[in-house]
Short mmCIF file of C-alpha atoms in Angstrom, two decimals:
data_model
loop_
_atom_site.label_atom_id
_atom_site.label_comp_id
_atom_site.label_asym_id
_atom_site.label_seq_id
_atom_site.Cartn_x
_atom_site.Cartn_y
_atom_site.Cartn_z
CA UNK P 1 11.09 37.21 -19.04
CA UNK P 2 14.26 38.88 -20.23
CA UNK P 3 17.66 37.75 -18.76
CA UNK P 4 18.52 41.04 -16.84
CA UNK P 5 15.17 40.66 -15.08
CA UNK P 6 16.10 36.84 -14.38
CA UNK P 7 19.67 37.96 -13.13
CA UNK P 8 18.32 40.71 -10.96
CA UNK P 9 15.71 38.26 -9.20
CA UNK P 10 18.69 35.69 -8.91
CA UNK P 11 20.87 38.53 -6.95
CA UNK P 12 17.84 39.41 -4.69
CA UNK P 13 17.60 36.04 -3.42
CA UNK P 14 19.06 36.17 0.20
CA UNK P 15 22.05 33.56 0.66
CA UNK P 16 20.06 31.69 3.72
CA UNK P 17 17.36 30.75 1.10
CA UNK P 18 19.68 29.41 -1.38
CA UNK P 19 21.58 27.58 1.31
CA UNK P 20 18.43 25.96 2.75
CA UNK P 21 17.42 25.36 -0.89
CA UNK P 22 20.67 23.18 -1.68
CA UNK P 23 20.30 21.50 1.51
CA UNK P 24 16.52 20.31 0.59
CA UNK P 25 17.81 19.17 -2.66
CA UNK P 26 20.69 16.99 -1.13
CA UNK P 27 17.87 15.91 0.98
CA UNK P 28 15.97 14.54 -1.92
CA UNK P 29 19.11 13.05 -3.42
CA UNK P 30 19.96 11.34 -0.69
CA UNK P 31 17.35 8.45 -0.60
CA UNK P 32 17.97 7.88 -4.16
CA UNK P 33 21.84 7.91 -3.92
CA UNK P 34 21.56 5.04 -1.09
CA UNK P 35 19.27 2.97 -3.47
CA UNK P 36 21.65 3.42 -6.34
CA UNK P 37 24.35 2.34 -4.13
CA UNK P 38 22.88 -0.74 -3.11
CA UNK P 39 21.24 -1.84 -6.82
CA UNK P 40 22.63 -4.72 -8.25
CA UNK P 41 23.31 -3.36 -11.68
CA UNK P 42 24.15 -6.74 -13.27
CA UNK P 43 20.34 -7.85 -12.79
CA UNK P 44 18.92 -4.58 -14.04
CA UNK P 45 18.42 -5.77 -17.30
CA UNK P 46 17.12 -9.28 -16.56
CA UNK P 47 14.66 -7.94 -14.15
CA UNK P 48 13.36 -5.08 -16.75
CA UNK P 49 12.88 -7.91 -19.35
CA UNK P 50 11.11 -10.50 -17.41
CA UNK P 51 7.63 -11.10 -18.03
CA UNK P 52 6.38 -10.45 -14.39
CA UNK P 53 7.93 -6.91 -14.84
CA UNK P 54 6.43 -6.35 -17.99
CA UNK P 55 3.03 -7.47 -16.87
CA UNK P 56 3.32 -5.06 -13.76
CA UNK P 57 4.30 -2.26 -15.85
CA UNK P 58 2.10 -2.91 -18.56
CA UNK P 59 -0.98 -2.82 -15.88
CA UNK P 60 0.52 0.16 -13.98
CA UNK P 61 0.76 2.36 -17.27
CA UNK P 62 -2.66 1.30 -18.43
CA UNK P 63 -4.33 2.01 -14.97
CA UNK P 64 -2.64 5.05 -14.13
CA UNK P 65 -3.32 6.81 -17.58
CA UNK P 66 -7.16 5.84 -17.37
CA UNK P 67 -6.97 6.97 -13.78
CA UNK P 68 -5.77 10.18 -14.78
CA UNK P 69 -8.16 10.73 -17.71
CA UNK P 70 -10.85 9.91 -15.29
CA UNK P 71 -9.64 12.64 -13.06
CA UNK P 72 -9.76 15.04 -15.62
CA UNK P 73 -13.32 14.13 -16.69
CA UNK P 74 -14.27 14.26 -12.81
CA UNK P 75 -11.94 16.71 -11.27
CA UNK P 76 -12.46 19.66 -13.87
CA UNK P 77 -16.11 20.33 -13.19
CA UNK P 78 -15.89 19.81 -9.68
CA UNK P 79 -12.62 22.48 -9.56
CA UNK P 80 -14.84 24.64 -11.86
CA UNK P 81 -17.65 24.56 -9.29
CA UNK P 82 -15.59 25.35 -6.38
CA UNK P 83 -14.08 28.17 -7.85
CA UNK P 84 -17.07 30.24 -9.66
CA UNK P 85 -20.25 29.33 -7.20
CA UNK P 86 -20.00 30.44 -3.39
CA UNK P 87 -22.62 28.17 -2.31
CA UNK P 88 -23.16 27.30 1.22
CA UNK P 89 -20.82 24.37 2.93
CA UNK P 90 -18.70 24.84 -0.13
CA UNK P 91 -15.31 24.47 2.11
CA UNK P 92 -17.03 21.33 3.63
CA UNK P 93 -17.36 19.94 0.14
CA UNK P 94 -13.90 20.84 -1.02
CA UNK P 95 -12.20 19.23 2.30
CA UNK P 96 -14.72 15.96 1.71
CA UNK P 97 -12.87 15.67 -1.97
CA UNK P 98 -9.48 16.41 -0.56
CA UNK P 99 -9.41 14.10 2.02
CA UNK P 100 -7.94 11.12 0.47
CA UNK P 101 -4.78 13.42 0.24
CA UNK P 102 -4.46 13.37 3.91
CA UNK P 103 -5.95 9.91 4.75
CA UNK P 104 -3.27 6.86 5.01
CA UNK P 105 -4.04 5.36 1.56
CA UNK P 106 -4.84 1.72 3.27
CA UNK P 107 -7.84 3.71 5.19
CA UNK P 108 -9.14 4.72 1.94
CA UNK P 109 -8.71 1.20 0.83
CA UNK P 110 -10.51 -0.19 3.53
CA UNK P 111 -13.38 2.63 2.86
CA UNK P 112 -13.71 1.86 -0.68
CA UNK P 113 -13.63 -2.42 0.25
CA UNK P 114 -16.64 -1.65 2.72
CA UNK P 115 -18.72 0.57 0.13
CA UNK P 116 -17.71 -0.53 -3.47
CA UNK P 117 -16.32 -4.12 -2.34
CA UNK P 118 -17.73 -7.19 -3.53
CA UNK P 119 -19.98 -7.58 -0.39
CA UNK P 120 -19.89 -3.63 0.52
CA UNK P 121 -23.02 -1.62 0.79
CA UNK P 122 -23.08 -0.55 -2.76
CA UNK P 123 -20.75 -3.18 -4.47
CA UNK P 124 -22.87 -6.12 -3.65
CA UNK P 125 -25.64 -4.52 -5.97
CA UNK P 126 -23.13 -4.64 -8.91
CA UNK P 127 -22.12 -8.19 -8.47
CA UNK P 128 -25.90 -9.17 -7.80
CA UNK P 129 -27.25 -7.23 -10.59
CA UNK P 130 -24.33 -7.13 -13.18
CA UNK P 131 -22.10 -9.71 -11.88
CA UNK P 132 -19.49 -6.84 -11.93
CA UNK P 133 -16.78 -6.47 -9.15
CA UNK P 134 -14.20 -4.14 -8.62
CA UNK P 135 -12.33 -6.38 -6.25
CA UNK P 136 -9.50 -8.29 -7.66
CA UNK P 137 -10.13 -6.55 -11.21
CA UNK P 138 -8.13 -3.97 -13.03
CA UNK P 139 -11.06 -1.50 -12.36
CA UNK P 140 -10.65 -1.85 -8.81
CA UNK P 141 -7.13 -0.53 -9.25
CA UNK P 142 -8.38 2.16 -11.57
CA UNK P 143 -10.93 3.19 -8.74
CA UNK P 144 -8.48 3.04 -5.97
CA UNK P 145 -5.98 5.34 -7.89
CA UNK P 146 -8.92 7.76 -8.88
CA UNK P 147 -9.50 8.15 -5.38
CA UNK P 148 -6.06 9.21 -4.22
CA UNK P 149 -5.19 11.29 -7.59
CA UNK P 150 -8.45 13.11 -7.90
CA UNK P 151 -7.66 16.06 -5.28
CA UNK P 152 -4.20 16.69 -6.99
CA UNK P 153 -6.00 17.61 -9.88
CA UNK P 154 -8.80 19.57 -8.37
CA UNK P 155 -6.68 21.48 -5.97
CA UNK P 156 -4.34 22.53 -9.31
CA UNK P 157 -7.30 23.44 -11.40
CA UNK P 158 -9.36 25.02 -8.75
CA UNK P 159 -6.38 27.11 -7.75
CA UNK P 160 -5.72 28.33 -11.54
CA UNK P 161 -9.25 29.06 -11.94
CA UNK P 162 -9.16 31.13 -9.14
CA UNK P 163 -6.46 33.36 -10.23
CA UNK P 164 -7.39 33.41 -14.24
CA UNK P 165 -8.78 36.98 -15.22
CA UNK P 166 -12.72 36.46 -15.62
CA UNK P 167 -12.93 39.16 -17.86
CA UNK P 168 -11.64 37.36 -20.95
CA UNK P 169 -14.55 34.56 -20.05
CA UNK P 170 -17.32 37.52 -19.29
CA UNK P 171 -16.20 38.69 -22.68
CA UNK P 172 -16.76 35.54 -24.41
CA UNK P 173 -20.19 35.18 -22.94
CA UNK P 174 -21.09 38.79 -23.83
CA UNK P 175 -20.49 37.95 -27.43
CA UNK P 176 -23.00 35.25 -27.44
CA UNK P 177 -20.94 32.03 -26.34
CA UNK P 178 -22.62 29.54 -23.97
CA UNK P 179 -21.09 29.13 -20.45
CA UNK P 180 -19.71 25.37 -21.73
CA UNK P 181 -18.05 27.07 -24.99
CA UNK P 182 -16.71 30.10 -23.03
CA UNK P 183 -15.08 27.26 -20.55
CA UNK P 184 -13.75 24.93 -23.14
CA UNK P 185 -12.76 27.77 -25.48
CA UNK P 186 -11.67 30.60 -23.25
CA UNK P 187 -11.19 29.48 -19.75
CA UNK P 188 -9.51 26.09 -20.07
CA UNK P 189 -6.91 27.18 -22.74
CA UNK P 190 -5.66 30.20 -20.27
CA UNK P 191 -5.36 27.33 -17.54
CA UNK P 192 -3.70 25.37 -19.81
CA UNK P 193 -0.47 24.71 -17.91
CA UNK P 194 -2.15 24.10 -14.44
CA UNK P 195 -4.73 21.69 -16.21
CA UNK P 196 -1.30 19.54 -17.69
CA UNK P 197 0.20 20.01 -14.12
CA UNK P 198 -2.74 18.80 -12.58
CA UNK P 199 -2.90 15.64 -14.78
CA UNK P 200 0.68 15.31 -14.49
CA UNK P 201 0.56 15.19 -10.74
CA UNK P 202 -2.84 12.87 -10.78
CA UNK P 203 -1.21 10.50 -12.77
CA UNK P 204 2.20 10.17 -10.97
CA UNK P 205 0.11 9.61 -7.76
CA UNK P 206 -1.80 7.17 -9.41
CA UNK P 207 1.46 5.30 -10.78
CA UNK P 208 3.20 5.45 -7.46
CA UNK P 209 -0.39 4.00 -5.88
CA UNK P 210 0.04 1.46 -3.48
CA UNK P 211 -1.68 1.00 -0.39
CA UNK P 212 -5.27 1.69 -1.52
CA UNK P 213 -4.70 -0.60 -4.26
CA UNK P 214 -3.65 -3.67 -2.38
CA UNK P 215 -6.20 -2.86 0.03
CA UNK P 216 -9.42 -2.77 -2.29
CA UNK P 217 -8.19 -4.57 -5.44
CA UNK P 218 -5.78 -7.25 -3.83
CA UNK P 219 -2.79 -8.51 -5.73
CA UNK P 220 -2.83 -10.67 -8.57
CA UNK P 221 -0.42 -10.84 -11.39
CA UNK P 222 -1.47 -9.21 -14.56
CA UNK P 223 -5.02 -8.12 -13.24
CA UNK P 224 -4.11 -6.04 -10.03
CA UNK P 225 -0.40 -6.43 -9.35
CA UNK P 226 1.01 -3.13 -10.12
CA UNK P 227 4.40 -2.00 -10.68
CA UNK P 228 4.54 -0.22 -7.30
CA UNK P 229 3.03 -3.34 -5.50
CA UNK P 230 5.50 -5.52 -6.91
CA UNK P 231 8.39 -3.42 -5.96
CA UNK P 232 6.84 -3.08 -2.15
CA UNK P 233 6.30 -7.03 -1.84
CA UNK P 234 9.61 -7.95 -3.86
CA UNK P 235 11.21 -6.69 -0.64
CA UNK P 236 10.37 -9.69 1.52
CA UNK P 237 11.49 -12.27 -1.33
CA UNK P 238 13.87 -10.62 -3.30
CA UNK P 239 15.24 -6.81 -2.09
CA UNK P 240 17.62 -7.04 -5.26
CA UNK P 241 14.63 -7.12 -7.29
CA UNK P 242 12.62 -4.88 -5.57
CA UNK P 243 15.59 -2.13 -6.00
CA UNK P 244 15.67 -2.77 -9.81
CA UNK P 245 11.98 -2.07 -9.92
CA UNK P 246 12.29 1.04 -7.84
CA UNK P 247 15.06 2.01 -10.45
CA UNK P 248 12.38 1.60 -13.05
CA UNK P 249 9.76 3.69 -11.41
CA UNK P 250 12.27 6.59 -10.99
CA UNK P 251 13.32 6.40 -14.15
CA UNK P 252 9.76 6.76 -15.78
CA UNK P 253 8.32 9.14 -13.42
CA UNK P 254 11.53 11.16 -13.68
CA UNK P 255 11.48 11.23 -17.75
CA UNK P 256 7.51 11.87 -17.61
CA UNK P 257 7.91 14.78 -15.04
CA UNK P 258 10.93 16.42 -16.82
CA UNK P 259 9.92 16.34 -20.71
CA UNK P 260 6.28 17.68 -19.65
CA UNK P 261 7.82 20.31 -17.48
CA UNK P 262 10.16 21.46 -20.40
CA UNK P 263 7.59 21.15 -22.86
CA UNK P 264 4.59 22.80 -21.74
CA UNK P 265 5.25 23.98 -18.08
CA UNK P 266 7.72 26.81 -18.51
CA UNK P 267 7.62 29.12 -15.75
CA UNK P 268 6.48 31.95 -18.09
CA UNK P 269 3.76 29.84 -19.60
CA UNK P 270 0.92 30.56 -16.81
CA UNK P 271 1.37 34.57 -17.62
CA UNK P 272 1.27 34.95 -21.33
CA UNK P 273 -2.01 35.18 -22.69
CA UNK E 1 9.79 -7.40 16.99
CA UNK E 2 6.97 -10.33 16.47
CA UNK E 3 5.30 -12.02 13.71
CA UNK E 4 1.92 -10.28 13.10
CA UNK E 5 0.06 -13.32 14.08
CA UNK E 6 1.17 -12.57 17.32
CA UNK E 7 -0.13 -9.12 17.67
CA UNK E 8 -3.09 -9.80 20.28
CA UNK E 9 -1.39 -12.56 22.33
CA UNK E 10 2.05 -10.08 22.75
CA UNK E 11 0.00 -7.08 23.45
CA UNK E 12 -1.76 -8.82 26.32
CA UNK E 13 1.45 -10.60 27.60
CA UNK E 14 3.27 -6.85 27.64
CA UNK E 15 0.24 -5.60 29.77
CA UNK E 16 0.77 -8.58 31.96
CA UNK E 17 4.72 -8.30 31.91
CA UNK E 18 4.99 -4.69 32.50
CA UNK E 19 2.51 -5.05 35.71
CA UNK E 20 4.93 -7.58 37.43
CA UNK E 21 7.85 -5.68 35.98
CA UNK E 22 7.08 -1.70 36.11
CA UNK E 23 10.95 -0.55 35.69
CA UNK E 24 10.74 -2.38 31.80
CA UNK E 25 8.83 -0.71 29.24
CA UNK E 26 8.33 -2.83 25.91
CA UNK E 27 7.71 -1.43 22.89
CA UNK E 28 6.15 -4.05 20.24
CA UNK E 29 6.46 -3.96 16.56
CA UNK E 30 4.53 -6.56 14.32
CA UNK E 31 4.64 -7.69 10.76
CA UNK E 32 5.47 -10.23 8.49
CA UNK E 33 7.92 -12.37 9.86
CA UNK E 34 10.22 -12.10 6.69
CA UNK E 35 9.77 -8.35 6.85
CA UNK E 36 11.11 -8.05 10.18
CA UNK E 37 13.76 -10.23 9.67
CA UNK E 38 14.78 -8.15 6.88
CA UNK E 39 14.65 -5.15 8.97
CA UNK E 40 16.80 -6.68 11.71
CA UNK E 41 19.60 -7.31 8.84
CA UNK E 42 19.14 -3.65 7.63
CA UNK E 43 20.27 -2.72 11.36
CA UNK E 44 16.59 -2.08 12.71
CA UNK E 45 17.28 -2.05 16.80
CA UNK E 46 15.44 -4.99 18.32
CA UNK E 47 15.96 -6.79 21.51
CA UNK E 48 13.97 -9.68 20.63
CA UNK E 49 12.48 -11.65 17.52
CA UNK E 50 10.14 -13.91 17.69
CA UNK E 51 8.99 -15.39 14.10
CA UNK E 52 6.28 -17.75 12.59
CA UNK E 53 9.15 -19.83 11.10
CA UNK E 54 12.48 -21.07 12.45
CA UNK E 55 13.68 -20.24 8.79
CA UNK E 56 13.76 -16.31 9.83
CA UNK E 57 16.49 -17.26 12.30
CA UNK E 58 18.57 -18.79 9.91
CA UNK E 59 18.26 -15.77 7.60
CA UNK E 60 19.37 -13.47 10.82
CA UNK E 61 22.32 -16.01 12.21
CA UNK E 62 24.97 -14.76 9.50
CA UNK E 63 24.34 -11.12 10.50
CA UNK E 64 22.94 -10.60 14.18
CA UNK E 65 23.90 -12.59 17.07
CA UNK E 66 21.41 -14.20 19.49
CA UNK E 67 20.27 -16.54 21.88
CA UNK E 68 19.54 -20.02 20.69
CA UNK E 69 16.04 -19.92 19.89
CA UNK E 70 13.12 -21.54 21.79
CA UNK E 71 10.11 -22.87 20.55
CA UNK E 72 7.57 -21.23 22.66
CA UNK E 73 4.13 -21.94 20.78
CA UNK E 74 2.54 -23.85 17.75
CA UNK E 75 -0.08 -23.02 15.71
CA UNK E 76 -2.27 -25.33 13.30
CA UNK E 77 -3.83 -23.90 9.89
CA UNK E 78 -7.43 -23.43 9.45
CA UNK E 79 -9.93 -22.36 6.74
CA UNK E 80 -11.33 -18.71 7.33
CA UNK E 81 -14.68 -18.33 5.77
CA UNK E 82 -17.60 -15.75 6.25
CA UNK E 83 -19.73 -16.48 9.69
CA UNK E 84 -22.69 -18.94 8.57
CA UNK E 85 -20.37 -20.29 5.72
CA UNK E 86 -22.32 -19.13 2.80
CA UNK E 87 -20.37 -20.69 -0.07
CA UNK E 88 -20.35 -24.29 1.99
CA UNK E 89 -16.94 -24.56 2.44
CA UNK E 90 -16.01 -28.02 3.94
CA UNK E 91 -12.35 -28.70 3.14
CA UNK E 92 -9.51 -28.24 1.32
CA UNK E 93 -11.06 -29.36 -1.90
CA UNK E 94 -13.60 -26.93 -1.87
CA UNK E 95 -10.86 -24.16 -2.38
CA UNK E 96 -10.39 -25.16 -6.19
CA UNK E 97 -14.01 -24.44 -6.75
CA UNK E 98 -14.56 -21.79 -9.31
CA UNK E 99 -17.18 -19.84 -7.47
CA UNK E 100 -14.74 -19.77 -4.31
CA UNK E 101 -12.39 -16.73 -4.18
CA UNK E 102 -9.55 -17.58 -2.14
CA UNK E 103 -6.87 -15.15 -0.41
CA UNK E 104 -3.70 -15.88 0.35
CA UNK E 105 -0.17 -14.34 1.22
CA UNK E 106 2.64 -13.29 -1.17
CA UNK E 107 5.34 -15.53 -1.47
CA UNK E 108 7.95 -15.53 1.27
CA UNK E 109 5.34 -14.62 3.73
CA UNK E 110 5.47 -17.92 6.02
CA UNK E 111 1.71 -18.63 5.84
CA UNK E 112 2.14 -19.07 2.23
CA UNK E 113 4.56 -21.46 2.62
CA UNK E 114 2.71 -23.62 5.29
CA UNK E 115 -0.30 -22.99 2.55
CA UNK E 116 1.34 -24.31 -0.52
CA UNK E 117 2.77 -27.09 1.38
CA UNK E 118 -0.62 -28.04 2.92
CA UNK E 119 -2.33 -27.71 -0.52
CA UNK E 120 0.41 -29.85 -2.34
CA UNK E 121 0.26 -32.53 0.05
CA UNK E 122 -3.84 -32.33 -0.31
CA UNK E 123 -3.40 -32.35 -3.76
CA UNK E 124 -5.33 -29.24 -4.45
CA UNK E 125 -5.11 -26.25 -6.90
CA UNK E 126 -6.78 -23.68 -4.80
CA UNK E 127 -8.38 -20.70 -6.73
CA UNK E 128 -6.46 -17.98 -5.40
CA UNK E 129 -7.35 -14.19 -6.65
CA UNK E 130 -5.16 -12.32 -4.49
CA UNK E 131 -1.68 -12.57 -2.86
CA UNK E 132 -1.84 -10.14 0.26
CA UNK E 133 1.18 -8.81 1.99
CA UNK E 134 0.71 -10.61 5.52
CA UNK E 135 -2.07 -12.57 7.25
CA UNK E 136 -3.94 -9.48 8.20
CA UNK E 137 -4.46 -8.75 4.65
CA UNK E 138 -5.90 -12.10 4.15
CA UNK E 139 -8.39 -11.81 7.17
CA UNK E 140 -9.32 -8.43 5.86
CA UNK E 141 -10.36 -9.95 2.65
CA UNK E 142 -12.56 -12.73 4.16
CA UNK E 143 -14.00 -10.83 6.73
CA UNK E 144 -15.37 -7.68 4.33
CA UNK E 145 -16.55 -10.50 1.85
CA UNK E 146 -14.16 -9.82 -1.04
CA UNK E 147 -12.69 -13.17 -0.81
CA UNK E 148 -14.60 -16.34 0.43
CA UNK E 149 -11.82 -18.19 1.90
CA UNK E 150 -8.63 -17.83 3.14
CA UNK E 151 -5.87 -20.54 4.96
CA UNK E 152 -4.57 -18.73 8.32
CA UNK E 153 -3.53 -19.86 11.57
CA UNK E 154 -5.94 -20.99 14.03
CA UNK E 155 -5.02 -18.05 16.68
CA UNK E 156 -5.97 -15.69 13.70
CA UNK E 157 -9.64 -16.80 14.09
CA UNK E 158 -9.97 -16.45 18.04
CA UNK E 159 -8.55 -12.81 17.24
CA UNK E 160 -10.55 -11.92 14.36
CA UNK E 161 -14.31 -10.55 14.80
CA UNK E 162 -17.86 -12.23 14.58
CA UNK E 163 -17.85 -11.73 10.90
CA UNK E 164 -15.64 -14.98 10.02
CA UNK E 165 -15.76 -18.49 11.39
CA UNK E 166 -12.90 -21.52 10.92
CA UNK E 167 -13.65 -24.58 9.05
CA UNK E 168 -11.19 -27.02 10.47
CA UNK E 169 -8.50 -28.82 8.43
CA UNK E 170 -8.35 -32.31 9.31
CA UNK E 171 -5.23 -33.34 11.68
CA UNK E 172 -3.86 -35.69 9.60
CA UNK E 173 -3.17 -33.17 6.67
CA UNK E 174 -2.76 -30.23 8.74
CA UNK E 175 0.43 -28.48 9.26
CA UNK E 176 2.18 -27.21 12.41
CA UNK E 177 3.88 -24.10 12.55
CA UNK E 178 6.24 -23.44 15.22
CA UNK E 179 7.29 -20.28 16.83
CA UNK E 180 10.67 -19.47 17.86
CA UNK E 181 11.78 -16.72 20.05
CA UNK E 182 15.17 -15.57 21.22
CA UNK E 183 16.75 -12.40 22.94
CA UNK E 184 19.16 -10.72 20.18
CA UNK E 185 22.48 -10.78 22.21
CA UNK E 186 23.83 -7.23 20.67
CA UNK E 187 20.61 -5.94 22.45
CA UNK E 188 21.24 -2.77 24.59
CA UNK E 189 18.68 -4.25 27.11
CA UNK E 190 19.80 -8.10 27.07
CA UNK E 191 18.87 -8.99 30.79
CA UNK E 192 15.67 -7.08 30.32
CA UNK E 193 14.78 -9.03 27.08
CA UNK E 194 16.00 -12.26 28.34
CA UNK E 195 13.16 -11.85 31.17
CA UNK E 196 10.48 -11.28 28.84
CA UNK E 197 11.67 -14.45 26.78
CA UNK E 198 11.57 -16.42 30.18
CA UNK E 199 8.15 -14.79 30.60
CA UNK E 200 6.78 -16.09 27.34
CA UNK E 201 8.14 -19.56 27.69
CA UNK E 202 7.12 -19.88 31.31
CA UNK E 203 3.97 -21.72 32.35
CA UNK E 204 1.97 -18.54 32.81
CA UNK E 205 3.00 -17.23 29.34
CA UNK E 206 1.96 -20.60 27.96
CA UNK E 207 -1.52 -20.41 29.51
CA UNK E 208 -2.29 -17.08 27.92
CA UNK E 209 -0.88 -18.35 24.33
CA UNK E 210 -3.30 -20.98 24.64
CA UNK E 211 -6.36 -18.49 25.59
CA UNK E 212 -5.34 -16.86 22.27
CA UNK E 213 -5.62 -20.10 20.12
CA UNK E 214 -2.22 -21.28 20.11
CA UNK E 215 -0.99 -24.72 20.74
CA UNK E 216 1.68 -25.87 23.35
CA UNK E 217 5.19 -26.26 21.88
#
């Protein structure tokens, strides 16, 4: 996109839209300003450095990245299916897979507890046969995170697949590529930015997940107490600590979102071929 | 605002009270006493505060003025297990077993404070697997079978579903939780608030509390 074009687009934007946009930005900033104002800055480094925080941060990083990777493995084939095969009941299947976006996470956690929990409908067999439990284990955290994060990836990737130009994939197919090969080498690269955006969204949702995690996996230092759980529960006993942990989460999320956007998600990226 | 362990009994009392006083509409907010106290300090509008522990009133007193709190109920602790007691949990000692997964609450929540005090006195190191946000979290973990046991209030067992049962803690080691209540004097409905406090502490209020598993003050 040339400078002249971007300039023209800038001028065409009505004033009202700009005013509302500015207001929206302020709306997003206000809570952070309030938080920064109350944060006990002198304690920040102490809280960042102590071993409880490091355990929670390390657990959050491990579980949320695992959850994002699993979401890609499970979500891309699902998005592909939803985008390309017009089977009967597709809308119902899609809604079913996206419903955890709308549910209060605690409801998701309760549902997981009664299905995959230690005495749950299916979870009891995992325990009986393999001695494996999701509850009170880091894998339980991952499952809860995948449950809430997966829809973000599916939605983003499916949307991009629907808009992708099918001619390139068809050309690859006509040249003898099988459908997996064509998908991996032609279709996926063409939706690269959407795939990355979806992965980052899923990671961010997993990183911030709290309700489903504590309900399904519980809260124990080192195995299930993620940074978001630690933040919420510190509000009870030590609000200053909770604020310091919030700052930590904001910094991490902000750095990840900003750096990934700059690197891979420039606005013109999707249009390039 | 009231401690989450009061949820069932206060909802009943609210209904009874509003039938007798149709001009008053009470709105109840339940949560961990510690959370509610924080919210009140941070400016949440509350006319009445009922806590599971007098400590929260001490916390409030520097920020919010209120009537002198009255102890209106007591609650004893008990061990909550799955009904039928499949793990044969008969006392506090069993909570230290490796095959018994025990749920409790996060530090700062009154039930955790009572639990720690009880276990320290009994010399038991419980096999905790999770620190829940409030008593309701403990009950959910036990009733769903995720955990085998948890220490809760006796009134929680009365309110809980049939999938759980209680294992009594001997009276000589048990701890009594005292519930204070008071109208907060910066309330915009102070007179009405005091009427409800009077109702809770009256004989008919006390009878309802006993129905729900609470003890006399």
